[in-house]
């Protein structure tokens, strides 16, 4: 049995009745993080455990608990909340909010450098979260992309991992050297000074640089050389590393990366306010964002399909006028379907946009939500626009236009000659398609963005379209929280573990499925009742019984328990079921004689 499995079982035994562990999410030098479910509140949480091997070290244990208590003292929408902290029975752990998403670091490693609008959105939120912590005397000291989580559905940024944070006045001079990650430590930290709020600001500047470029302002595989570079060289201006960043944003990040702390922003709240003018409307719901991104490219796609269709029909007409009857039939047989395929593509794209609009209405969203999402999308594209980018696009448009004209002329010339069909026919197809493709490419280069569609979607056309969809599409009566109730999740896990046992073990505990099913039914019946302390206590008792059976089955698989041990847990679960059944059974009515 591995050490990871032993840690999992030890923690689950300590949490029975309160939290149900699901799986390990990750592990680092100072802890292991598990996905779990809060039994009482029926919600997912993340639980961070200090490995038992480290929990015996008083200094490590104290540092771990300090992280939890510092984070628990902060209440901000962009800081991962801590729900509970506990140290007992040789274990130290805390429960915090579960963020369904990925870290900023993982996102950059997966997608590469991010668009400026996206980075502005994330860095502003993190700056506000750190400003909140600084106002309460808490300095993070390890701000980096891997400690910034991005929520999948809302794209909200949350700061986590206050593992080496300190509160003003509680600083330990001996720990200055361990603070931070080399690429993100400030020059003063590199010289051995303790980090403060301005060090967090510097680290946030490096984080923004990394998110935009995929690399760091100072790069070196050797840590000593890296730290020397930080203390002796200014960070290069951001605009020299990436060209599509708004000058105001680049200047703000450059100031945050100043070598001297006094040259940086006075505080992160001022830095966040500097980003306000670059920040668009609030984040749209995911379903609305998906529709808007589909709809804003729809016009170009329809124009492209129509252009290919018209070019195909035009070239076909020219060939039929100047060719033999046989060649004209071939031209009609090839270029006619080409036009049909192009029109079919346009129709499919229109249908996709219509289905996305229906999905928006089905989820209870309105035209106002779409209008706000359009504003945000347009704003993000404007943020990425710079004079250098415009000049580069004009040059590219000229190149594409000239090459497209040459290709079209050459192809049309071949198509009108007396060559064999296998020569002039491909040339005719090229002559039909290239003008439309070239025209659309040049248009997109000279007119970046989304053309007239934003005005149409935000105006009367959009209102009329959503009004019509709303009349034929049913709206949901109410939005329900997603997720599997705790009892169903626990019951499913017990059933899965039971199915994995050898046949002899399953035969010895054949009533496991029936007990699980009975407890789940009783839990649903209790949930249907009016909520009270007594009902909550009974639900917790059912959860404890199911969790105990699950842990015993896991231990049986690991060779730490025997079948009689599991049978005892089943007997207790059976007794719980009988007790709950008595509570749910109404007393018989007594009729007077």
XYZ file of C-alpha atoms in Angstrom:
593
model
C 0.000 0.000 0.000
C 1.462 3.352 -1.017
C 2.034 6.272 1.322
C -0.516 8.297 -0.670
C -3.185 5.644 -0.034
C -2.376 5.569 3.687
C -2.685 9.364 3.893
C -6.024 9.232 2.064
C -7.485 6.619 4.431
C -6.116 8.298 7.566
C -7.644 11.619 6.584
C -10.963 10.073 5.563
C -11.289 8.341 8.946
C -10.724 11.683 10.657
C -13.347 13.354 8.451
C -16.131 10.753 8.595
C -19.500 12.448 8.970
C -18.220 15.867 7.876
C -16.412 15.485 4.557
C -16.263 12.698 1.992
C -12.985 12.519 0.078
C -13.319 11.937 -3.671
C -9.804 11.986 -5.131
C -6.409 13.635 -4.925
C -6.124 16.889 -6.899
C -2.411 17.513 -6.484
C 0.511 17.577 -4.091
C 3.418 19.875 -3.396
C 6.176 20.419 -0.880
C 3.850 21.639 1.858
C 0.684 19.635 1.353
C -1.650 17.350 -0.527
C -4.945 18.700 -1.874
C -8.033 16.484 -2.166
C -11.406 17.047 -3.756
C -14.101 16.305 -1.176
C -17.781 16.876 -0.546
C -19.126 18.751 2.463
C -21.725 16.349 3.885
C -23.812 18.921 5.755
C -23.886 21.583 3.019
C -23.771 19.156 0.085
C -21.119 21.117 -1.841
C -17.668 20.348 -3.256
C -14.663 21.563 -1.261
C -10.898 21.202 -1.458
C -9.052 19.858 1.582
C -5.352 20.512 2.035
C -3.505 18.043 4.250
C -0.051 18.458 5.712
C 1.438 14.989 5.086
C 1.650 13.060 8.377
C 5.410 12.637 7.857
C 5.740 16.444 8.023
C 3.075 17.005 10.681
C 5.477 15.714 13.337
C 7.770 18.684 12.611
C 6.534 21.449 14.909
C 7.883 24.225 12.655
C 6.267 22.795 9.511
C 3.004 22.221 11.351
C 2.971 25.777 12.706
C 3.704 27.228 9.255
C 0.943 25.132 7.677
C -1.653 26.207 10.249
C -0.506 29.813 9.942
C -1.233 29.693 6.211
C -4.737 28.426 6.897
C -5.504 31.015 9.568
C -4.124 33.893 7.513
C -6.239 32.866 4.511
C -9.283 32.343 6.750
C -8.961 35.925 8.009
C -9.459 37.271 4.466
C -12.889 37.565 2.879
C -12.745 38.673 -0.759
C -14.414 37.325 -3.930
C -10.990 36.836 -5.542
C -9.381 34.934 -2.658
C -10.116 31.225 -2.185
C -12.129 31.056 1.080
C -11.103 28.800 3.974
C -14.034 27.074 5.695
C -12.375 25.111 8.509
C -8.952 24.547 10.097
C -8.096 21.582 12.317
C -5.092 19.938 13.930
C -5.654 16.701 15.836
C -4.728 13.007 15.981
C -1.428 13.639 14.232
C -3.108 15.352 11.254
C -3.233 19.000 10.220
C -5.637 20.060 7.469
C -7.969 22.791 6.327
C -11.016 22.882 4.062
C -11.329 25.611 1.426
C -13.514 26.473 -1.519
C -13.148 24.203 -4.535
C -12.378 26.051 -7.772
C -13.429 24.100 -10.862
C -10.884 25.298 -13.388
C -7.128 25.598 -13.820
C -4.275 27.791 -12.680
C -3.107 30.731 -14.768
C 0.223 28.948 -15.171
C -1.449 25.796 -16.493
C -3.549 27.889 -18.873
C -0.484 29.602 -20.361
C 1.354 26.291 -20.663
C -1.681 24.804 -22.426
C -2.602 27.708 -24.737
C 0.579 29.766 -24.978
C 0.634 33.564 -24.465
C -2.826 34.927 -23.671
C -4.624 37.874 -25.342
C -4.091 41.249 -23.619
C -7.803 41.636 -22.830
C -7.796 38.334 -20.957
C -4.637 39.239 -19.030
C -6.009 42.670 -18.050
C -9.111 40.947 -16.702
C -7.131 38.470 -14.568
C -4.407 40.817 -13.303
C -6.932 43.452 -12.239
C -8.843 40.918 -10.122
C -5.659 39.602 -8.529
C -4.488 43.156 -7.798
C -7.764 43.879 -5.977
C -7.462 40.639 -3.969
C -3.877 41.387 -2.926
C -4.797 44.991 -2.096
C -7.470 43.593 0.249
C -4.881 41.352 1.925
C -2.333 44.172 2.220
C -4.917 46.465 3.824
C -5.235 43.824 6.567
C -1.507 43.477 7.009
C -1.137 40.197 5.096
C 1.620 39.877 2.469
C 1.422 36.835 0.179
C 5.159 36.598 -0.732
C 4.629 33.893 -3.373
C 2.480 35.493 -6.076
C 2.905 33.533 -9.308
C 0.722 32.074 -12.101
C 0.415 28.681 -10.382
C -1.118 30.363 -7.310
C -3.836 32.093 -9.355
C -6.825 29.888 -10.158
C -9.198 30.607 -13.062
C -12.774 29.417 -12.534
C -13.955 27.569 -15.626
C -17.543 28.819 -15.873
C -17.168 32.452 -14.745
C -13.495 33.083 -15.605
C -13.089 34.598 -12.140
C -9.499 34.748 -10.867
C -8.844 33.606 -7.290
C -5.623 33.857 -5.283
C -4.613 30.790 -3.280
C -1.677 29.279 -1.348
C -0.699 31.698 1.413
C 1.872 29.101 2.516
C 4.720 31.578 3.147
C 2.609 34.663 3.764
C 3.064 36.732 6.899
C 1.118 39.358 8.791
C 2.783 42.646 9.630
C 4.499 42.358 13.007
C 4.644 38.532 12.860
C 7.634 38.339 10.529
C 10.348 35.791 11.234
C 13.695 37.274 10.120
C 15.111 33.804 9.570
C 12.692 32.964 6.759
C 13.594 35.761 4.341
C 15.615 33.411 2.171
C 12.778 30.932 1.635
C 10.185 33.468 0.511
C 8.998 33.284 -3.064
C 9.821 31.495 -6.306
C 13.102 32.681 -7.954
C 11.579 34.007 -11.189
C 8.967 35.976 -9.227
C 10.909 37.322 -6.226
C 11.594 41.041 -6.191
C 15.125 42.505 -6.372
C 15.020 43.405 -2.667
C 14.050 39.821 -1.787
C 16.907 38.582 -3.982
C 19.237 40.683 -1.816
C 17.883 39.008 1.338
C 15.380 41.623 2.482
C 11.976 40.407 3.724
C 9.172 40.840 1.227
C 6.431 43.405 1.699
C 3.419 44.613 -0.293
C 5.691 46.083 -2.978
C 7.294 42.666 -3.439
C 3.845 41.221 -4.159
C 3.385 44.015 -6.705
C 6.645 43.101 -8.441
C 5.650 39.425 -8.544
C 2.287 40.375 -10.048
C 4.130 42.333 -12.749
C 6.228 39.264 -13.599
C 3.020 37.201 -13.649
C 1.452 39.590 -16.186
C 4.623 39.459 -18.300
C 4.574 35.653 -18.268
C 0.870 35.499 -19.170
C 1.419 37.799 -22.169
C 4.693 36.354 -23.481
C 5.063 32.832 -22.096
C 8.445 33.742 -20.569
C 9.915 35.893 -17.775
C 11.610 39.326 -17.878
C 14.824 37.733 -16.578
C 15.647 34.204 -17.721
C 18.406 31.908 -16.478
C 18.610 28.229 -15.612
C 21.052 29.117 -12.825
C 19.260 30.547 -9.778
C 22.254 32.602 -8.609
C 22.670 34.263 -12.024
C 18.929 34.885 -12.155
C 18.936 36.673 -8.787
C 22.035 38.684 -9.739
C 20.300 39.802 -12.950
C 17.277 40.940 -10.956
C 19.400 43.107 -8.667
C 21.646 44.563 -11.382
C 19.443 44.893 -14.490
C 16.109 46.587 -15.143
C 13.344 44.439 -16.559
C 13.026 45.050 -20.329
C 9.988 47.161 -21.313
C 6.976 44.948 -21.931
C 6.353 46.550 -25.340
C 9.686 45.156 -26.579
C 8.529 41.597 -25.891
C 4.957 41.720 -27.223
C 3.577 44.200 -29.759
C -0.193 44.032 -29.274
C -0.328 45.349 -25.696
C -2.040 48.721 -25.093
C 0.628 51.330 -24.208
C -1.138 52.259 -20.957
C -1.201 48.659 -19.766
C 2.447 48.116 -20.750
C 3.480 51.261 -18.853
C 1.586 50.111 -15.750
C 3.333 46.730 -15.761
C 6.729 48.338 -16.415
C 6.229 50.519 -13.333
C 5.307 47.476 -11.221
C 8.606 45.891 -12.328
C 10.793 48.818 -11.260
C 13.975 47.687 -9.495
C 13.588 50.187 -6.647
C 10.461 49.557 -4.515
C 9.777 53.288 -4.133
C 9.514 53.620 -7.945
C 6.623 51.148 -8.109
C 2.941 51.873 -7.594
C 2.156 53.108 -4.060
C -0.258 50.205 -3.638
C -2.009 47.585 -5.725
C -5.362 49.300 -5.455
C -3.970 52.174 -7.534
C -2.587 49.685 -10.046
C -6.024 48.048 -10.293
C -7.661 51.446 -10.842
C -5.207 52.073 -13.684
C -6.717 49.028 -15.398
C -10.320 50.196 -14.918
C -10.372 52.121 -18.197
C -9.172 48.976 -19.982
C -11.715 46.739 -18.287
C -14.848 45.943 -20.266
C -18.335 45.131 -18.976
C -18.799 42.299 -16.430
C -18.089 38.748 -17.528
C -20.958 37.335 -19.600
C -22.343 33.884 -18.751
C -20.538 31.111 -20.677
C -23.577 30.253 -22.826
C -23.913 33.912 -23.872
C -20.200 34.250 -24.559
C -20.302 31.134 -26.758
C -23.225 32.530 -28.777
C -21.597 35.939 -29.245
C -18.321 34.460 -30.479
C -20.232 32.262 -32.911
C -22.440 35.105 -34.116
C -19.648 37.659 -34.568
C -17.854 35.412 -37.069
C -21.083 34.443 -38.826
C -21.132 37.440 -41.180
C -17.652 36.738 -42.521
C -18.447 33.056 -42.987
C -21.687 33.762 -44.871
C -19.957 36.383 -47.014
C -17.182 33.909 -47.794
C -19.605 31.130 -48.766
C -21.626 33.526 -50.923
C -18.435 34.826 -52.562
C -17.236 31.330 -53.438
C -20.679 30.425 -54.795
C -20.915 33.554 -56.975
C -17.333 33.168 -58.236
C -18.001 29.521 -59.099
C -21.158 30.386 -61.017
C -19.406 33.264 -62.813
C -16.453 31.149 -63.930
C -18.838 28.376 -64.976
C -20.766 30.834 -67.158
C -17.560 32.089 -68.812
C -16.362 28.558 -69.561
C -19.703 27.492 -71.004
C -19.655 30.463 -73.385
C -16.151 29.845 -74.736
C -15.804 26.052 -74.642
C -17.138 23.019 -76.391
C -20.400 21.472 -75.340
C -18.573 18.597 -73.638
C -16.284 20.930 -71.679
C -19.292 23.040 -70.712
C -21.025 19.974 -69.273
C -17.904 19.144 -67.233
C -17.654 22.747 -65.992
C -21.298 22.644 -64.915
C -20.817 19.266 -63.197
C -17.823 20.483 -61.138
C -18.390 24.187 -60.490
C -22.113 23.814 -59.822
C -21.543 21.489 -56.823
C -18.708 23.771 -55.668
C -21.217 26.617 -55.418
C -23.664 24.290 -53.660
C -21.064 23.198 -51.095
C -20.188 26.823 -50.361
C -23.841 27.747 -49.810
C -24.335 24.657 -47.625
C -21.406 25.750 -45.454
C -23.028 29.165 -44.981
C -26.349 27.538 -44.080
C -24.677 25.266 -41.514
C -22.953 28.238 -39.857
C -26.269 30.104 -39.707
C -27.924 27.039 -38.141
C -25.148 26.806 -35.534
C -25.712 30.435 -34.563
C -29.477 29.857 -34.353
C -29.022 26.830 -32.073
C -26.637 28.817 -29.866
C -29.248 31.601 -29.608
C -31.918 29.062 -28.623
C -29.577 27.719 -25.928
C -29.182 31.267 -24.582
C -32.951 31.651 -24.203
C -33.386 28.174 -22.724
C -30.996 29.090 -19.922
C -33.058 32.128 -19.027
C -30.782 34.770 -20.584
C -32.040 37.829 -22.435
C -31.076 40.169 -25.243
C -29.570 42.523 -22.626
C -27.096 39.792 -21.634
C -26.109 39.401 -25.291
C -25.688 43.170 -25.756
C -23.340 43.345 -22.739
C -21.359 40.344 -24.009
C -20.963 41.982 -27.426
C -19.644 45.158 -25.772
C -17.078 43.150 -23.836
C -15.935 41.187 -26.888
C -15.497 44.335 -28.971
C -13.678 46.028 -26.093
C -11.208 43.157 -25.751
C -10.433 43.306 -29.463
C -9.873 47.059 -29.257
C -7.434 46.544 -26.373
C -5.298 44.358 -28.627
C -5.167 47.019 -31.376
C -1.901 49.012 -31.649
C -0.389 51.249 -34.396
C 2.332 48.671 -35.070
C -0.263 45.940 -35.507
C -2.265 48.119 -37.934
C 0.816 48.836 -40.072
C 1.730 45.144 -40.203
C -1.807 44.234 -41.286
C -1.828 46.798 -44.111
C 1.424 45.376 -45.473
C 0.048 41.838 -45.221
C -3.205 42.885 -46.954
C -1.280 44.387 -49.884
C 0.788 41.209 -50.249
C -2.286 38.959 -50.154
C -4.156 41.158 -52.629
C -1.366 41.147 -55.217
C -0.748 37.406 -54.882
C -4.479 36.681 -55.082
C -4.864 38.725 -58.255
C -1.883 36.974 -59.878
C -3.210 33.521 -58.921
C -6.704 34.328 -60.177
C -5.433 35.699 -63.495
C -3.138 32.734 -64.095
C -5.840 30.207 -63.205
C -8.466 31.910 -65.362
C -6.009 32.075 -68.278
C -5.397 28.333 -68.053
C -9.113 27.648 -67.746
C -9.858 29.495 -71.014
C -7.225 27.671 -73.084
C -7.630 24.549 -75.175
C -5.717 22.341 -72.761
C -7.135 19.001 -71.702
C -9.873 18.961 -69.081
C -7.515 17.658 -66.391
C -5.567 20.952 -66.733
C -8.241 23.591 -67.268
C -10.757 22.102 -64.837
C -8.606 22.441 -61.655
C -7.598 25.891 -62.902
C -11.273 26.814 -63.174
C -11.942 25.681 -59.592
C -8.974 27.731 -58.369
C -10.191 30.744 -60.355
C -13.583 30.374 -58.686
C -12.382 30.044 -55.093
C -9.260 32.231 -54.853
C -11.013 35.618 -55.426
C -13.455 35.019 -52.561
C -10.769 33.773 -50.189
C -8.422 36.621 -51.081
C -11.129 39.238 -50.770
C -12.209 37.992 -47.351
C -8.612 37.811 -46.093
C -7.856 41.355 -47.265
C -11.119 42.626 -45.749
C -10.315 41.058 -42.374
C -6.820 42.541 -42.410
C -7.983 46.055 -43.308
C -11.114 45.941 -41.134
C -10.164 43.860 -38.076
C -12.824 43.122 -35.540
C -16.335 42.071 -36.309
C -17.762 44.396 -38.971
C -21.416 45.523 -38.651
C -22.569 42.538 -36.582
C -22.168 44.164 -33.113
C -24.564 46.980 -34.059
C -27.058 44.492 -35.483
C -26.936 42.194 -32.456
C -27.232 45.075 -29.992
C -29.923 46.898 -31.965
C -33.422 46.214 -33.258
C -32.382 43.191 -35.282
C -31.036 41.445 -32.171
C -34.063 42.386 -30.069
C -36.466 41.108 -32.704
C -34.516 37.879 -33.136
C -34.510 37.080 -29.401
C -38.144 38.107 -29.040
C -39.077 35.643 -31.778
C -36.937 32.872 -30.248
C -38.420 33.603 -26.823
C -41.958 33.035 -28.114
C -41.182 29.528 -29.349
C -38.577 28.422 -26.773
C -39.632 27.440 -23.234
C -37.657 29.059 -20.428
C -36.588 27.109 -17.337
C -38.844 27.487 -14.304
C -35.839 27.821 -12.014
C -32.102 27.278 -12.127
C -30.898 24.370 -10.019
C -27.431 23.855 -8.649
C -25.469 21.263 -10.542
C -23.853 18.341 -8.821
C -24.717 14.974 -7.366
C -26.211 14.968 -3.850
C -23.836 13.594 -1.235
C -25.881 10.466 -0.476
C -26.098 9.510 -4.157
C -22.378 10.132 -4.628
C -21.449 8.088 -1.564
C -23.832 5.302 -2.507
C -22.413 5.168 -6.014
C -18.849 4.952 -4.672
C -19.780 2.144 -2.260
C -21.493 0.223 -5.073
C -18.473 0.650 -7.360
C -16.066 -0.550 -4.659
C -18.326 -3.540 -3.948
C -18.378 -4.487 -7.641
C -14.557 -4.541 -7.688
C -14.314 -7.121 -4.873
C -13.557 -10.785 -5.605
C -16.565 -13.062 -5.963
C -16.048 -14.695 -2.543
C -16.064 -11.319 -0.776
C -19.171 -10.186 -2.663
C -20.979 -13.380 -1.667
C -20.092 -12.837 2.010
C -21.509 -9.285 1.866
C -24.306 -9.785 -0.644
C -26.645 -7.337 1.086
C -24.422 -4.288 0.443
C -26.419 -3.078 -2.618
C -29.736 -3.424 -0.758
C -28.475 -1.509 2.300
C -27.060 1.268 0.113
C -30.279 1.576 -1.877
C -32.376 1.667 1.304
C -30.228 4.400 2.877
C -30.392 6.478 -0.315
C -34.192 6.208 -0.416
C -34.426 7.247 3.225
C -32.120 10.204 2.607
C -34.340 11.386 -0.259
C -37.420 11.038 1.957
C -35.757 13.123 4.678
C -34.771 15.795 2.156
C -38.394 16.057 1.055
C -39.379 17.048 4.593
C -39.221 20.555 6.008
C -35.649 21.286 7.054
C -34.886 21.138 10.783
C -31.985 20.365 13.091
C -33.358 16.859 13.627
C -33.576 16.212 9.872
C -30.034 17.484 9.306
C -28.747 15.268 12.127
C -30.419 12.200 10.615
C -28.986 12.976 7.169
C -25.537 13.309 8.745
C -26.029 9.911 10.411
C -26.835 8.312 7.043
C -23.782 9.965 5.459
C -21.578 8.716 8.299
C -22.888 5.161 7.865
C -22.261 5.180 4.099
C -18.852 6.799 4.525
C -17.825 4.217 7.129
C -18.751 1.384 4.763
C -16.809 3.091 1.946
C -13.670 3.493 4.086
C -13.858 -0.121 5.267
C -14.180 -1.336 1.663
C -11.173 0.779 0.654
C -9.216 -0.654 3.583
C -10.288 -4.172 2.590
C -8.921 -3.585 -0.925
C -5.654 -2.312 0.586
C -5.337 -5.372 2.837
C -5.782 -3.373 6.057
C -9.174 -4.840 6.959
C -10.866 -8.231 6.822
C -14.362 -9.218 5.712
C -15.608 -9.393 9.363
C -14.476 -5.767 9.857
C -16.566 -4.677 6.871
C -19.485 -6.803 8.065
C -19.491 -4.904 11.374
C -19.724 -1.608 9.469
C -22.599 -3.059 7.422
C -24.419 -4.080 10.607
C -24.162 -0.506 11.905
C -25.441 0.823 8.562
C -28.337 -1.635 8.713
C -29.227 -0.431 12.227
C -29.152 3.181 11.015
C -31.501 2.232 8.178
C -33.953 0.575 10.572
C -33.886 3.598 12.886
C -34.497 6.064 10.043
C -37.258 3.837 8.699
C -39.006 3.997 12.080
C -38.739 7.792 12.046
C -40.255 7.978 8.563
C -43.095 5.524 9.261
C -46.195 7.453 10.403
C -47.912 6.269 13.568
C -51.263 4.503 13.033
C -54.312 6.646 13.598
C -56.300 5.806 16.761
C -60.030 5.886 16.231
C -62.321 6.337 19.224
C -64.391 3.315 20.193
